[in-house]
Amino acid sequence: MPLDVIHPPPFSVVEESSSVAVTRWKKWIKTFQFYLEATGVNSQGQRRALLLHVAGPEVQEIFSTLPDPLDTLDLVVAALENYFSPQVNIKYERVLFRQVKQESGETTDSYVTRLRKLAATCEFHDTNDAILDQVIEKFYSLEHRRKALQERNLTLDKLLQLARAMEVANRQANVIEGNSGNNNQVNKVQYSKPVKKTYYNNKQSKPDQKTYRPKEFVKQEL
Protein backbone atom coordinates (compact mmCIF):
# COMPACT_ATOMS: atom_id res chain seq x y z
CA MET A 1 0.00 0.00 0.00
CA PRO A 2 1.49 3.40 -0.94
CA LEU A 3 2.40 5.34 2.19
CA ASP A 4 1.54 8.73 0.72
CA VAL A 5 -2.17 7.95 0.21
CA ILE A 6 -4.22 9.96 2.69
CA HIS A 7 -7.39 8.24 3.85
CA PRO A 8 -10.69 10.08 4.41
CA PRO A 9 -11.47 11.42 7.88
CA PRO A 10 -13.58 9.20 10.18
CA PHE A 11 -17.32 9.33 9.62
CA SER A 12 -19.07 11.28 12.36
CA VAL A 13 -22.46 9.96 13.42
CA VAL A 14 -24.13 13.09 14.79
CA GLU A 15 -27.74 13.83 15.64
CA GLU A 16 -29.24 15.38 12.54
CA SER A 17 -32.04 14.77 10.09
CA SER A 18 -31.87 11.26 8.70
CA SER A 19 -31.78 12.52 5.13
CA VAL A 20 -28.64 14.52 5.90
CA ALA A 21 -27.01 11.50 7.55
CA VAL A 22 -27.74 9.27 4.56
CA THR A 23 -26.44 11.88 2.13
CA ARG A 24 -23.24 12.37 4.13
CA TRP A 25 -22.71 8.62 4.36
CA LYS A 26 -23.08 8.13 0.61
CA LYS A 27 -20.60 10.94 -0.05
CA TRP A 28 -18.17 9.46 2.46
CA ILE A 29 -18.40 6.00 0.86
CA LYS A 30 -17.63 7.48 -2.56
CA THR A 31 -14.55 9.16 -1.13
CA PHE A 32 -13.52 5.91 0.54
CA GLN A 33 -13.90 4.01 -2.74
CA PHE A 34 -11.53 6.46 -4.44
CA TYR A 35 -9.14 5.86 -1.57
CA LEU A 36 -9.37 2.09 -2.08
CA GLU A 37 -8.55 2.44 -5.77
CA ALA A 38 -5.51 4.51 -4.89
CA THR A 39 -4.27 1.97 -2.35
CA GLY A 40 -4.64 -0.99 -4.70
CA VAL A 41 -6.14 -3.28 -2.03
CA ASN A 42 -8.12 -6.08 -3.73
CA SER A 43 -8.88 -8.61 -1.00
CA GLN A 44 -12.49 -8.32 0.18
CA GLY A 45 -11.47 -9.11 3.74
CA GLN A 46 -8.79 -6.42 3.77
CA ARG A 47 -11.13 -3.90 2.13
CA ARG A 48 -13.75 -4.62 4.80
CA ALA A 49 -11.22 -4.19 7.60
CA LEU A 50 -9.88 -1.02 6.02
CA LEU A 51 -13.38 0.45 5.80
CA LEU A 52 -14.10 -0.15 9.48
CA HIS A 53 -10.69 1.16 10.48
CA VAL A 54 -10.95 4.37 8.44
CA ALA A 55 -14.64 4.97 9.25
CA GLY A 56 -13.75 5.30 12.91
CA PRO A 57 -15.08 4.20 16.32
CA GLU A 58 -18.65 5.48 15.87
CA VAL A 59 -19.21 3.39 12.75
CA GLN A 60 -17.44 0.44 14.38
CA GLU A 61 -19.91 0.63 17.27
CA ILE A 62 -22.87 0.59 14.87
CA PHE A 63 -21.33 -2.30 12.96
CA SER A 64 -21.06 -4.34 16.16
CA THR A 65 -24.84 -4.14 16.61
CA LEU A 66 -25.66 -5.51 13.15
CA PRO A 67 -26.85 -9.13 13.38
CA ASP A 68 -25.94 -10.63 10.01
CA PRO A 69 -22.44 -11.95 9.27
CA LEU A 70 -20.84 -9.31 7.07
CA ASP A 71 -17.66 -10.73 5.60
CA THR A 72 -17.17 -8.47 2.57
CA LEU A 73 -16.94 -4.77 1.93
CA ASP A 74 -20.10 -4.72 -0.18
CA LEU A 75 -22.14 -6.37 2.59
CA VAL A 76 -20.86 -3.92 5.19
CA VAL A 77 -21.62 -0.90 3.00
CA ALA A 78 -25.13 -2.16 2.25
CA ALA A 79 -25.84 -2.91 5.91
CA LEU A 80 -24.66 0.49 7.10
CA GLU A 81 -26.67 2.25 4.41
CA ASN A 82 -29.76 0.33 5.49
CA TYR A 83 -29.03 1.37 9.06
CA PHE A 84 -29.47 5.02 8.11
CA SER A 85 -32.10 4.73 5.38
CA PRO A 86 -35.09 3.33 7.36
CA GLN A 87 -35.02 6.46 9.50
CA VAL A 88 -35.91 8.63 6.51
CA ASN A 89 -39.47 10.01 6.57
CA ILE A 90 -40.36 10.12 2.88
CA LYS A 91 -43.40 12.35 3.38
CA TYR A 92 -41.34 14.86 5.34
CA GLU A 93 -38.56 14.84 2.75
CA ARG A 94 -41.08 15.57 0.00
CA VAL A 95 -42.56 18.46 1.99
CA LEU A 96 -39.07 19.96 2.25
CA PHE A 97 -38.61 19.46 -1.48
CA ARG A 98 -41.90 21.21 -2.31
CA GLN A 99 -40.98 24.23 -0.21
CA VAL A 100 -37.80 25.08 -2.10
CA LYS A 101 -38.12 28.14 -4.33
CA GLN A 102 -35.73 29.65 -6.83
CA GLU A 103 -33.89 32.58 -5.27
CA SER A 104 -33.44 35.99 -6.85
CA GLY A 105 -30.37 35.94 -9.09
CA GLU A 106 -30.05 32.14 -8.90
CA THR A 107 -29.58 30.40 -12.23
CA THR A 108 -31.95 27.62 -13.16
CA ASP A 109 -29.02 25.18 -13.31
CA SER A 110 -28.12 25.99 -9.71
CA TYR A 111 -31.75 25.67 -8.63
CA VAL A 112 -32.09 22.27 -10.29
CA THR A 113 -28.90 21.10 -8.57
CA ARG A 114 -30.38 21.99 -5.18
CA LEU A 115 -33.60 20.18 -6.03
CA ARG A 116 -31.76 17.09 -7.22
CA LYS A 117 -29.91 16.82 -3.90
CA LEU A 118 -33.18 16.99 -1.99
CA ALA A 119 -34.87 14.55 -4.37
CA ALA A 120 -32.29 11.88 -3.52
CA THR A 121 -34.25 11.01 -0.35
CA CYS A 122 -37.77 11.56 -1.73
CA GLU A 123 -38.04 8.32 -3.72
CA PHE A 124 -39.96 9.90 -6.58
CA HIS A 125 -41.16 7.55 -9.30
CA ASP A 126 -39.69 9.96 -11.88
CA THR A 127 -37.17 12.34 -10.33
CA ASN A 128 -36.70 14.47 -13.45
CA ASP A 129 -40.44 14.92 -13.84
CA ALA A 130 -40.80 15.93 -10.18
CA ILE A 131 -37.99 18.47 -10.54
CA LEU A 132 -39.54 19.80 -13.77
CA ASP A 133 -42.89 20.43 -12.06
CA GLN A 134 -41.19 22.09 -9.09
CA VAL A 135 -39.10 24.41 -11.26
CA ILE A 136 -42.10 25.56 -13.30
CA GLU A 137 -44.15 26.20 -10.17
CA LYS A 138 -41.39 27.95 -8.20
CA PHE A 139 -39.68 29.90 -11.00
CA TYR A 140 -38.57 33.29 -9.67
CA SER A 141 -39.18 34.86 -13.09
CA LEU A 142 -42.79 35.09 -14.25
CA GLU A 143 -41.48 35.43 -17.81
CA HIS A 144 -39.65 32.10 -17.51
CA ARG A 145 -42.75 30.37 -16.15
CA ARG A 146 -44.96 31.65 -18.97
CA LYS A 147 -42.43 30.62 -21.58
CA ALA A 148 -42.14 27.13 -20.09
CA LEU A 149 -45.92 26.68 -20.03
CA GLN A 150 -46.09 27.54 -23.73
CA GLU A 151 -43.86 24.59 -24.62
CA ARG A 152 -45.45 21.25 -25.46
CA ASN A 153 -43.85 17.95 -24.45
CA LEU A 154 -41.42 19.83 -22.23
CA THR A 155 -38.69 17.81 -20.53
CA LEU A 156 -36.23 18.86 -17.84
CA ASP A 157 -33.38 19.00 -20.36
CA LYS A 158 -35.42 21.21 -22.70
CA LEU A 159 -36.41 23.44 -19.80
CA LEU A 160 -32.76 23.92 -18.83
CA GLN A 161 -31.82 24.79 -22.41
CA LEU A 162 -34.68 27.27 -22.59
CA ALA A 163 -33.82 28.85 -19.24
CA ARG A 164 -30.13 29.17 -20.10
CA ALA A 165 -30.93 30.94 -23.37
CA MET A 166 -33.32 33.34 -21.64
CA GLU A 167 -30.87 34.07 -18.82
CA VAL A 168 -28.06 34.84 -21.27
CA ALA A 169 -30.39 37.03 -23.36
CA ASN A 170 -31.51 38.94 -20.26
CA ARG A 171 -27.93 39.59 -19.18
CA GLN A 172 -26.95 40.80 -22.64
CA ALA A 173 -30.04 43.01 -22.90
CA ASN A 174 -29.27 44.57 -19.52
CA VAL A 175 -25.75 45.40 -20.68
CA ILE A 176 -26.98 46.92 -23.94
CA GLU A 177 -29.76 48.88 -22.28
CA GLY A 178 -27.39 50.11 -19.61
CA ASN A 179 -24.91 51.40 -22.21
CA SER A 180 -27.74 52.91 -24.24
CA GLY A 181 -29.02 54.74 -21.19
CA ASN A 182 -25.59 56.21 -20.49
CA ASN A 183 -25.20 57.34 -24.12
CA ASN A 184 -28.62 58.97 -24.12
CA GLN A 185 -27.74 60.85 -20.97
CA VAL A 186 -24.50 62.11 -22.54
CA ASN A 187 -26.27 63.13 -25.73
CA LYS A 188 -28.89 64.94 -23.73
CA VAL A 189 -26.19 67.04 -22.11
CA GLN A 190 -24.21 67.64 -25.30
CA TYR A 191 -27.13 68.53 -27.57
CA SER A 192 -29.42 70.34 -25.19
CA LYS A 193 -30.77 73.55 -26.70
CA PRO A 194 -29.40 76.83 -25.31
CA VAL A 195 -31.77 78.90 -23.26
CA LYS A 196 -33.25 81.65 -25.41
CA LYS A 197 -33.29 85.05 -23.73
CA THR A 198 -36.05 87.50 -24.57
CA TYR A 199 -35.51 91.25 -24.34
CA TYR A 200 -38.20 93.86 -24.62
CA ASN A 201 -38.12 97.39 -25.99
CA ASN A 202 -40.69 100.19 -25.82
CA LYS A 203 -42.41 99.03 -29.03
CA GLN A 204 -43.20 95.62 -27.65
CA SER A 205 -45.94 94.82 -25.25
CA LYS A 206 -44.98 95.15 -21.66
CA PRO A 207 -44.48 91.98 -19.70
CA ASP A 208 -46.56 91.21 -16.70
CA GLN A 209 -45.67 93.36 -13.72
CA LYS A 210 -44.60 90.35 -11.78
CA THR A 211 -42.25 89.25 -14.55
CA TYR A 212 -38.61 90.18 -14.25
CA ARG A 213 -37.74 92.98 -16.73
CA PRO A 214 -34.21 93.28 -18.13
CA LYS A 215 -32.21 96.47 -17.58
CA GLU A 216 -32.46 97.33 -21.27
CA PHE A 217 -36.22 97.50 -21.06
CA VAL A 218 -36.12 99.66 -17.96
CA LYS A 219 -33.77 102.19 -19.54
CA GLN A 220 -35.82 102.47 -22.71
CA GLU A 221 -39.01 102.90 -20.76
CA LEU A 222 -37.49 105.75 -18.79
PDB file of C-alpha atoms in Angstrom:
ATOM      1  CA  MET A   1       0.000   0.000   0.000  1.00  0.00           C
ATOM      2  CA  PRO A   2       1.485   3.396  -0.939  1.00  0.00           C
ATOM      3  CA  LEU A   3       2.397   5.336   2.187  1.00  0.00           C
ATOM      4  CA  ASP A   4       1.544   8.728   0.722  1.00  0.00           C
ATOM      5  CA  VAL A   5      -2.171   7.946   0.211  1.00  0.00           C
ATOM      6  CA  ILE A   6      -4.217   9.957   2.694  1.00  0.00           C
ATOM      7  CA  HIS A   7      -7.388   8.239   3.854  1.00  0.00           C
ATOM      8  CA  PRO A   8     -10.693  10.082   4.405  1.00  0.00           C
ATOM      9  CA  PRO A   9     -11.473  11.421   7.881  1.00  0.00           C
ATOM     10  CA  PRO A  10     -13.581   9.201  10.176  1.00  0.00           C
ATOM     11  CA  PHE A  11     -17.321   9.328   9.617  1.00  0.00           C
ATOM     12  CA  SER A  12     -19.067  11.276  12.362  1.00  0.00           C
ATOM     13  CA  VAL A  13     -22.463   9.955  13.421  1.00  0.00           C
ATOM     14  CA  VAL A  14     -24.126  13.085  14.790  1.00  0.00           C
ATOM     15  CA  GLU A  15     -27.737  13.830  15.644  1.00  0.00           C
ATOM     16  CA  GLU A  16     -29.236  15.384  12.540  1.00  0.00           C
ATOM     17  CA  SER A  17     -32.041  14.771  10.090  1.00  0.00           C
ATOM     18  CA  SER A  18     -31.869  11.260   8.704  1.00  0.00           C
ATOM     19  CA  SER A  19     -31.777  12.523   5.131  1.00  0.00           C
ATOM     20  CA  VAL A  20     -28.640  14.522   5.896  1.00  0.00           C
ATOM     21  CA  ALA A  21     -27.012  11.499   7.551  1.00  0.00           C
ATOM     22  CA  VAL A  22     -27.742   9.268   4.562  1.00  0.00           C
ATOM     23  CA  THR A  23     -26.443  11.883   2.128  1.00  0.00           C
ATOM     24  CA  ARG A  24     -23.244  12.369   4.130  1.00  0.00           C
ATOM     25  CA  TRP A  25     -22.706   8.617   4.358  1.00  0.00           C
ATOM     26  CA  LYS A  26     -23.078   8.129   0.610  1.00  0.00           C
ATOM     27  CA  LYS A  27     -20.602  10.937  -0.052  1.00  0.00           C
ATOM     28  CA  TRP A  28     -18.173   9.465   2.457  1.00  0.00           C
ATOM     29  CA  ILE A  29     -18.401   6.003   0.857  1.00  0.00           C
ATOM     30  CA  LYS A  30     -17.628   7.479  -2.562  1.00  0.00           C
ATOM     31  CA  THR A  31     -14.553   9.164  -1.126  1.00  0.00           C
ATOM     32  CA  PHE A  32     -13.520   5.914   0.537  1.00  0.00           C
ATOM     33  CA  GLN A  33     -13.903   4.008  -2.744  1.00  0.00           C
ATOM     34  CA  PHE A  34     -11.530   6.464  -4.441  1.00  0.00           C
ATOM     35  CA  TYR A  35      -9.140   5.862  -1.568  1.00  0.00           C
ATOM     36  CA  LEU A  36      -9.370   2.089  -2.082  1.00  0.00           C
ATOM     37  CA  GLU A  37      -8.554   2.439  -5.770  1.00  0.00           C
ATOM     38  CA  ALA A  38      -5.512   4.515  -4.888  1.00  0.00           C
ATOM     39  CA  THR A  39      -4.266   1.970  -2.347  1.00  0.00           C
ATOM     40  CA  GLY A  40      -4.641  -0.987  -4.700  1.00  0.00           C
ATOM     41  CA  VAL A  41      -6.143  -3.278  -2.030  1.00  0.00           C
ATOM     42  CA  ASN A  42      -8.119  -6.075  -3.729  1.00  0.00           C
ATOM     43  CA  SER A  43      -8.880  -8.606  -0.997  1.00  0.00           C
ATOM     44  CA  GLN A  44     -12.487  -8.319   0.182  1.00  0.00           C
ATOM     45  CA  GLY A  45     -11.467  -9.115   3.744  1.00  0.00           C
ATOM     46  CA  GLN A  46      -8.792  -6.421   3.766  1.00  0.00           C
ATOM     47  CA  ARG A  47     -11.127  -3.900   2.131  1.00  0.00           C
ATOM     48  CA  ARG A  48     -13.751  -4.616   4.800  1.00  0.00           C
ATOM     49  CA  ALA A  49     -11.219  -4.193   7.598  1.00  0.00           C
ATOM     50  CA  LEU A  50      -9.876  -1.022   6.024  1.00  0.00           C
ATOM     51  CA  LEU A  51     -13.380   0.451   5.801  1.00  0.00           C
ATOM     52  CA  LEU A  52     -14.105  -0.149   9.476  1.00  0.00           C
ATOM     53  CA  HIS A  53     -10.694   1.159  10.476  1.00  0.00           C
ATOM     54  CA  VAL A  54     -10.950   4.366   8.437  1.00  0.00           C
ATOM     55  CA  ALA A  55     -14.640   4.974   9.250  1.00  0.00           C
ATOM     56  CA  GLY A  56     -13.754   5.304  12.914  1.00  0.00           C
ATOM     57  CA  PRO A  57     -15.083   4.201  16.323  1.00  0.00           C
ATOM     58  CA  GLU A  58     -18.649   5.477  15.870  1.00  0.00           C
ATOM     59  CA  VAL A  59     -19.214   3.385  12.753  1.00  0.00           C
ATOM     60  CA  GLN A  60     -17.443   0.443  14.381  1.00  0.00           C
ATOM     61  CA  GLU A  61     -19.906   0.629  17.275  1.00  0.00           C
ATOM     62  CA  ILE A  62     -22.873   0.590  14.873  1.00  0.00           C
ATOM     63  CA  PHE A  63     -21.331  -2.304  12.964  1.00  0.00           C
ATOM     64  CA  SER A  64     -21.056  -4.337  16.158  1.00  0.00           C
ATOM     65  CA  THR A  65     -24.843  -4.144  16.609  1.00  0.00           C
ATOM     66  CA  LEU A  66     -25.660  -5.511  13.150  1.00  0.00           C
ATOM     67  CA  PRO A  67     -26.854  -9.133  13.378  1.00  0.00           C
ATOM     68  CA  ASP A  68     -25.939 -10.627  10.014  1.00  0.00           C
ATOM     69  CA  PRO A  69     -22.439 -11.949   9.274  1.00  0.00           C
ATOM     70  CA  LEU A  70     -20.839  -9.313   7.070  1.00  0.00           C
ATOM     71  CA  ASP A  71     -17.658 -10.729   5.599  1.00  0.00           C
ATOM     72  CA  THR A  72     -17.166  -8.469   2.569  1.00  0.00           C
ATOM     73  CA  LEU A  73     -16.937  -4.767   1.927  1.00  0.00           C
ATOM     74  CA  ASP A  74     -20.101  -4.721  -0.179  1.00  0.00           C
ATOM     75  CA  LEU A  75     -22.139  -6.373   2.587  1.00  0.00           C
ATOM     76  CA  VAL A  76     -20.856  -3.923   5.188  1.00  0.00           C
ATOM     77  CA  VAL A  77     -21.615  -0.904   3.004  1.00  0.00           C
ATOM     78  CA  ALA A  78     -25.133  -2.156   2.254  1.00  0.00           C
ATOM     79  CA  ALA A  79     -25.838  -2.908   5.914  1.00  0.00           C
ATOM     80  CA  LEU A  80     -24.660   0.493   7.098  1.00  0.00           C
ATOM     81  CA  GLU A  81     -26.673   2.253   4.405  1.00  0.00           C
ATOM     82  CA  ASN A  82     -29.759   0.325   5.493  1.00  0.00           C
ATOM     83  CA  TYR A  83     -29.027   1.368   9.064  1.00  0.00           C
ATOM     84  CA  PHE A  84     -29.467   5.025   8.111  1.00  0.00           C
ATOM     85  CA  SER A  85     -32.098   4.729   5.382  1.00  0.00           C
ATOM     86  CA  PRO A  86     -35.089   3.331   7.356  1.00  0.00           C
ATOM     87  CA  GLN A  87     -35.017   6.459   9.499  1.00  0.00           C
ATOM     88  CA  VAL A  88     -35.910   8.632   6.510  1.00  0.00           C
ATOM     89  CA  ASN A  89     -39.472  10.012   6.574  1.00  0.00           C
ATOM     90  CA  ILE A  90     -40.360  10.117   2.881  1.00  0.00           C
ATOM     91  CA  LYS A  91     -43.398  12.351   3.380  1.00  0.00           C
ATOM     92  CA  TYR A  92     -41.343  14.856   5.337  1.00  0.00           C
ATOM     93  CA  GLU A  93     -38.559  14.845   2.751  1.00  0.00           C
ATOM     94  CA  ARG A  94     -41.076  15.571   0.003  1.00  0.00           C
ATOM     95  CA  VAL A  95     -42.559  18.457   1.993  1.00  0.00           C
ATOM     96  CA  LEU A  96     -39.069  19.964   2.250  1.00  0.00           C
ATOM     97  CA  PHE A  97     -38.608  19.455  -1.482  1.00  0.00           C
ATOM     98  CA  ARG A  98     -41.896  21.211  -2.309  1.00  0.00           C
ATOM     99  CA  GLN A  99     -40.980  24.232  -0.206  1.00  0.00           C
ATOM    100  CA  VAL A 100     -37.796  25.077  -2.095  1.00  0.00           C
ATOM    101  CA  LYS A 101     -38.120  28.141  -4.328  1.00  0.00           C
ATOM    102  CA  GLN A 102     -35.727  29.651  -6.832  1.00  0.00           C
ATOM    103  CA  GLU A 103     -33.885  32.579  -5.268  1.00  0.00           C
ATOM    104  CA  SER A 104     -33.443  35.988  -6.846  1.00  0.00           C
ATOM    105  CA  GLY A 105     -30.374  35.944  -9.088  1.00  0.00           C
ATOM    106  CA  GLU A 106     -30.047  32.143  -8.898  1.00  0.00           C
ATOM    107  CA  THR A 107     -29.577  30.400 -12.228  1.00  0.00           C
ATOM    108  CA  THR A 108     -31.950  27.618 -13.160  1.00  0.00           C
ATOM    109  CA  ASP A 109     -29.025  25.180 -13.308  1.00  0.00           C
ATOM    110  CA  SER A 110     -28.116  25.986  -9.708  1.00  0.00           C
ATOM    111  CA  TYR A 111     -31.747  25.672  -8.631  1.00  0.00           C
ATOM    112  CA  VAL A 112     -32.092  22.267 -10.290  1.00  0.00           C
ATOM    113  CA  THR A 113     -28.898  21.096  -8.567  1.00  0.00           C
ATOM    114  CA  ARG A 114     -30.381  21.989  -5.177  1.00  0.00           C
ATOM    115  CA  LEU A 115     -33.603  20.180  -6.025  1.00  0.00           C
ATOM    116  CA  ARG A 116     -31.756  17.090  -7.219  1.00  0.00           C
ATOM    117  CA  LYS A 117     -29.905  16.817  -3.904  1.00  0.00           C
ATOM    118  CA  LEU A 118     -33.185  16.986  -1.990  1.00  0.00           C
ATOM    119  CA  ALA A 119     -34.871  14.547  -4.368  1.00  0.00           C
ATOM    120  CA  ALA A 120     -32.291  11.883  -3.523  1.00  0.00           C
ATOM    121  CA  THR A 121     -34.250  11.011  -0.353  1.00  0.00           C
ATOM    122  CA  CYS A 122     -37.766  11.563  -1.733  1.00  0.00           C
ATOM    123  CA  GLU A 123     -38.038   8.316  -3.724  1.00  0.00           C
ATOM    124  CA  PHE A 124     -39.963   9.905  -6.579  1.00  0.00           C
ATOM    125  CA  HIS A 125     -41.159   7.551  -9.301  1.00  0.00           C
ATOM    126  CA  ASP A 126     -39.693   9.961 -11.883  1.00  0.00           C
ATOM    127  CA  THR A 127     -37.174  12.342 -10.327  1.00  0.00           C
ATOM    128  CA  ASN A 128     -36.696  14.474 -13.453  1.00  0.00           C
ATOM    129  CA  ASP A 129     -40.437  14.924 -13.842  1.00  0.00           C
ATOM    130  CA  ALA A 130     -40.804  15.926 -10.183  1.00  0.00           C
ATOM    131  CA  ILE A 131     -37.995  18.466 -10.543  1.00  0.00           C
ATOM    132  CA  LEU A 132     -39.537  19.799 -13.767  1.00  0.00           C
ATOM    133  CA  ASP A 133     -42.887  20.425 -12.056  1.00  0.00           C
ATOM    134  CA  GLN A 134     -41.193  22.088  -9.094  1.00  0.00           C
ATOM    135  CA  VAL A 135     -39.099  24.412 -11.265  1.00  0.00           C
ATOM    136  CA  ILE A 136     -42.096  25.563 -13.303  1.00  0.00           C
ATOM    137  CA  GLU A 137     -44.147  26.201 -10.172  1.00  0.00           C
ATOM    138  CA  LYS A 138     -41.387  27.949  -8.203  1.00  0.00           C
ATOM    139  CA  PHE A 139     -39.678  29.899 -10.996  1.00  0.00           C
ATOM    140  CA  TYR A 140     -38.570  33.295  -9.673  1.00  0.00           C
ATOM    141  CA  SER A 141     -39.178  34.861 -13.089  1.00  0.00           C
ATOM    142  CA  LEU A 142     -42.787  35.094 -14.250  1.00  0.00           C
ATOM    143  CA  GLU A 143     -41.479  35.434 -17.805  1.00  0.00           C
ATOM    144  CA  HIS A 144     -39.647  32.101 -17.507  1.00  0.00           C
ATOM    145  CA  ARG A 145     -42.753  30.374 -16.152  1.00  0.00           C
ATOM    146  CA  ARG A 146     -44.956  31.654 -18.965  1.00  0.00           C
ATOM    147  CA  LYS A 147     -42.425  30.622 -21.583  1.00  0.00           C
ATOM    148  CA  ALA A 148     -42.143  27.129 -20.086  1.00  0.00           C
ATOM    149  CA  LEU A 149     -45.919  26.676 -20.025  1.00  0.00           C
ATOM    150  CA  GLN A 150     -46.087  27.542 -23.726  1.00  0.00           C
ATOM    151  CA  GLU A 151     -43.858  24.587 -24.618  1.00  0.00           C
ATOM    152  CA  ARG A 152     -45.450  21.255 -25.462  1.00  0.00           C
ATOM    153  CA  ASN A 153     -43.848  17.953 -24.453  1.00  0.00           C
ATOM    154  CA  LEU A 154     -41.420  19.829 -22.232  1.00  0.00           C
ATOM    155  CA  THR A 155     -38.687  17.810 -20.526  1.00  0.00           C
ATOM    156  CA  LEU A 156     -36.229  18.861 -17.839  1.00  0.00           C
ATOM    157  CA  ASP A 157     -33.378  19.005 -20.365  1.00  0.00           C
ATOM    158  CA  LYS A 158     -35.421  21.206 -22.703  1.00  0.00           C
ATOM    159  CA  LEU A 159     -36.406  23.438 -19.802  1.00  0.00           C
ATOM    160  CA  LEU A 160     -32.764  23.923 -18.829  1.00  0.00           C
ATOM    161  CA  GLN A 161     -31.817  24.792 -22.415  1.00  0.00           C
ATOM    162  CA  LEU A 162     -34.681  27.274 -22.594  1.00  0.00           C
ATOM    163  CA  ALA A 163     -33.821  28.848 -19.243  1.00  0.00           C
ATOM    164  CA  ARG A 164     -30.126  29.169 -20.104  1.00  0.00           C
ATOM    165  CA  ALA A 165     -30.932  30.939 -23.371  1.00  0.00           C
ATOM    166  CA  MET A 166     -33.318  33.343 -21.636  1.00  0.00           C
ATOM    167  CA  GLU A 167     -30.869  34.065 -18.815  1.00  0.00           C
ATOM    168  CA  VAL A 168     -28.063  34.840 -21.271  1.00  0.00           C
ATOM    169  CA  ALA A 169     -30.389  37.027 -23.357  1.00  0.00           C
ATOM    170  CA  ASN A 170     -31.513  38.936 -20.263  1.00  0.00           C
ATOM    171  CA  ARG A 171     -27.929  39.592 -19.178  1.00  0.00           C
ATOM    172  CA  GLN A 172     -26.948  40.797 -22.639  1.00  0.00           C
ATOM    173  CA  ALA A 173     -30.035  43.007 -22.903  1.00  0.00           C
ATOM    174  CA  ASN A 174     -29.270  44.566 -19.524  1.00  0.00           C
ATOM    175  CA  VAL A 175     -25.745  45.400 -20.676  1.00  0.00           C
ATOM    176  CA  ILE A 176     -26.981  46.921 -23.940  1.00  0.00           C
ATOM    177  CA  GLU A 177     -29.763  48.882 -22.277  1.00  0.00           C
ATOM    178  CA  GLY A 178     -27.386  50.107 -19.607  1.00  0.00           C
ATOM    179  CA  ASN A 179     -24.915  51.401 -22.211  1.00  0.00           C
ATOM    180  CA  SER A 180     -27.744  52.912 -24.239  1.00  0.00           C
ATOM    181  CA  GLY A 181     -29.024  54.738 -21.192  1.00  0.00           C
ATOM    182  CA  ASN A 182     -25.591  56.207 -20.494  1.00  0.00           C
ATOM    183  CA  ASN A 183     -25.201  57.336 -24.121  1.00  0.00           C
ATOM    184  CA  ASN A 184     -28.623  58.969 -24.121  1.00  0.00           C
ATOM    185  CA  GLN A 185     -27.736  60.852 -20.969  1.00  0.00           C
ATOM    186  CA  VAL A 186     -24.496  62.105 -22.535  1.00  0.00           C
ATOM    187  CA  ASN A 187     -26.273  63.132 -25.734  1.00  0.00           C
ATOM    188  CA  LYS A 188     -28.886  64.942 -23.730  1.00  0.00           C
ATOM    189  CA  VAL A 189     -26.190  67.038 -22.107  1.00  0.00           C
ATOM    190  CA  GLN A 190     -24.214  67.636 -25.305  1.00  0.00           C
ATOM    191  CA  TYR A 191     -27.129  68.526 -27.565  1.00  0.00           C
ATOM    192  CA  SER A 192     -29.425  70.338 -25.187  1.00  0.00           C
ATOM    193  CA  LYS A 193     -30.774  73.548 -26.699  1.00  0.00           C
ATOM    194  CA  PRO A 194     -29.404  76.829 -25.311  1.00  0.00           C
ATOM    195  CA  VAL A 195     -31.766  78.896 -23.260  1.00  0.00           C
ATOM    196  CA  LYS A 196     -33.253  81.647 -25.405  1.00  0.00           C
ATOM    197  CA  LYS A 197     -33.286  85.055 -23.734  1.00  0.00           C
ATOM    198  CA  THR A 198     -36.049  87.496 -24.567  1.00  0.00           C
ATOM    199  CA  TYR A 199     -35.514  91.255 -24.341  1.00  0.00           C
ATOM    200  CA  TYR A 200     -38.198  93.859 -24.617  1.00  0.00           C
ATOM    201  CA  ASN A 201     -38.124  97.394 -25.993  1.00  0.00           C
ATOM    202  CA  ASN A 202     -40.686 100.188 -25.818  1.00  0.00           C
ATOM    203  CA  LYS A 203     -42.413  99.030 -29.029  1.00  0.00           C
ATOM    204  CA  GLN A 204     -43.196  95.615 -27.653  1.00  0.00           C
ATOM    205  CA  SER A 205     -45.942  94.820 -25.251  1.00  0.00           C
ATOM    206  CA  LYS A 206     -44.984  95.149 -21.663  1.00  0.00           C
ATOM    207  CA  PRO A 207     -44.484  91.985 -19.699  1.00  0.00           C
ATOM    208  CA  ASP A 208     -46.561  91.210 -16.700  1.00  0.00           C
ATOM    209  CA  GLN A 209     -45.668  93.364 -13.721  1.00  0.00           C
ATOM    210  CA  LYS A 210     -44.601  90.345 -11.776  1.00  0.00           C
ATOM    211  CA  THR A 211     -42.249  89.250 -14.546  1.00  0.00           C
ATOM    212  CA  TYR A 212     -38.610  90.180 -14.255  1.00  0.00           C
ATOM    213  CA  ARG A 213     -37.739  92.981 -16.734  1.00  0.00           C
ATOM    214  CA  PRO A 214     -34.206  93.277 -18.126  1.00  0.00           C
ATOM    215  CA  LYS A 215     -32.213  96.467 -17.578  1.00  0.00           C
ATOM    216  CA  GLU A 216     -32.456  97.331 -21.272  1.00  0.00           C
ATOM    217  CA  PHE A 217     -36.223  97.504 -21.063  1.00  0.00           C
ATOM    218  CA  VAL A 218     -36.120  99.657 -17.958  1.00  0.00           C
ATOM    219  CA  LYS A 219     -33.771 102.186 -19.537  1.00  0.00           C
ATOM    220  CA  GLN A 220     -35.819 102.473 -22.712  1.00  0.00           C
ATOM    221  CA  GLU A 221     -39.012 102.899 -20.760  1.00  0.00           C
ATOM    222  CA  LEU A 222     -37.491 105.755 -18.787  1.00  0.00           C
TER     223      LEU A 222
END
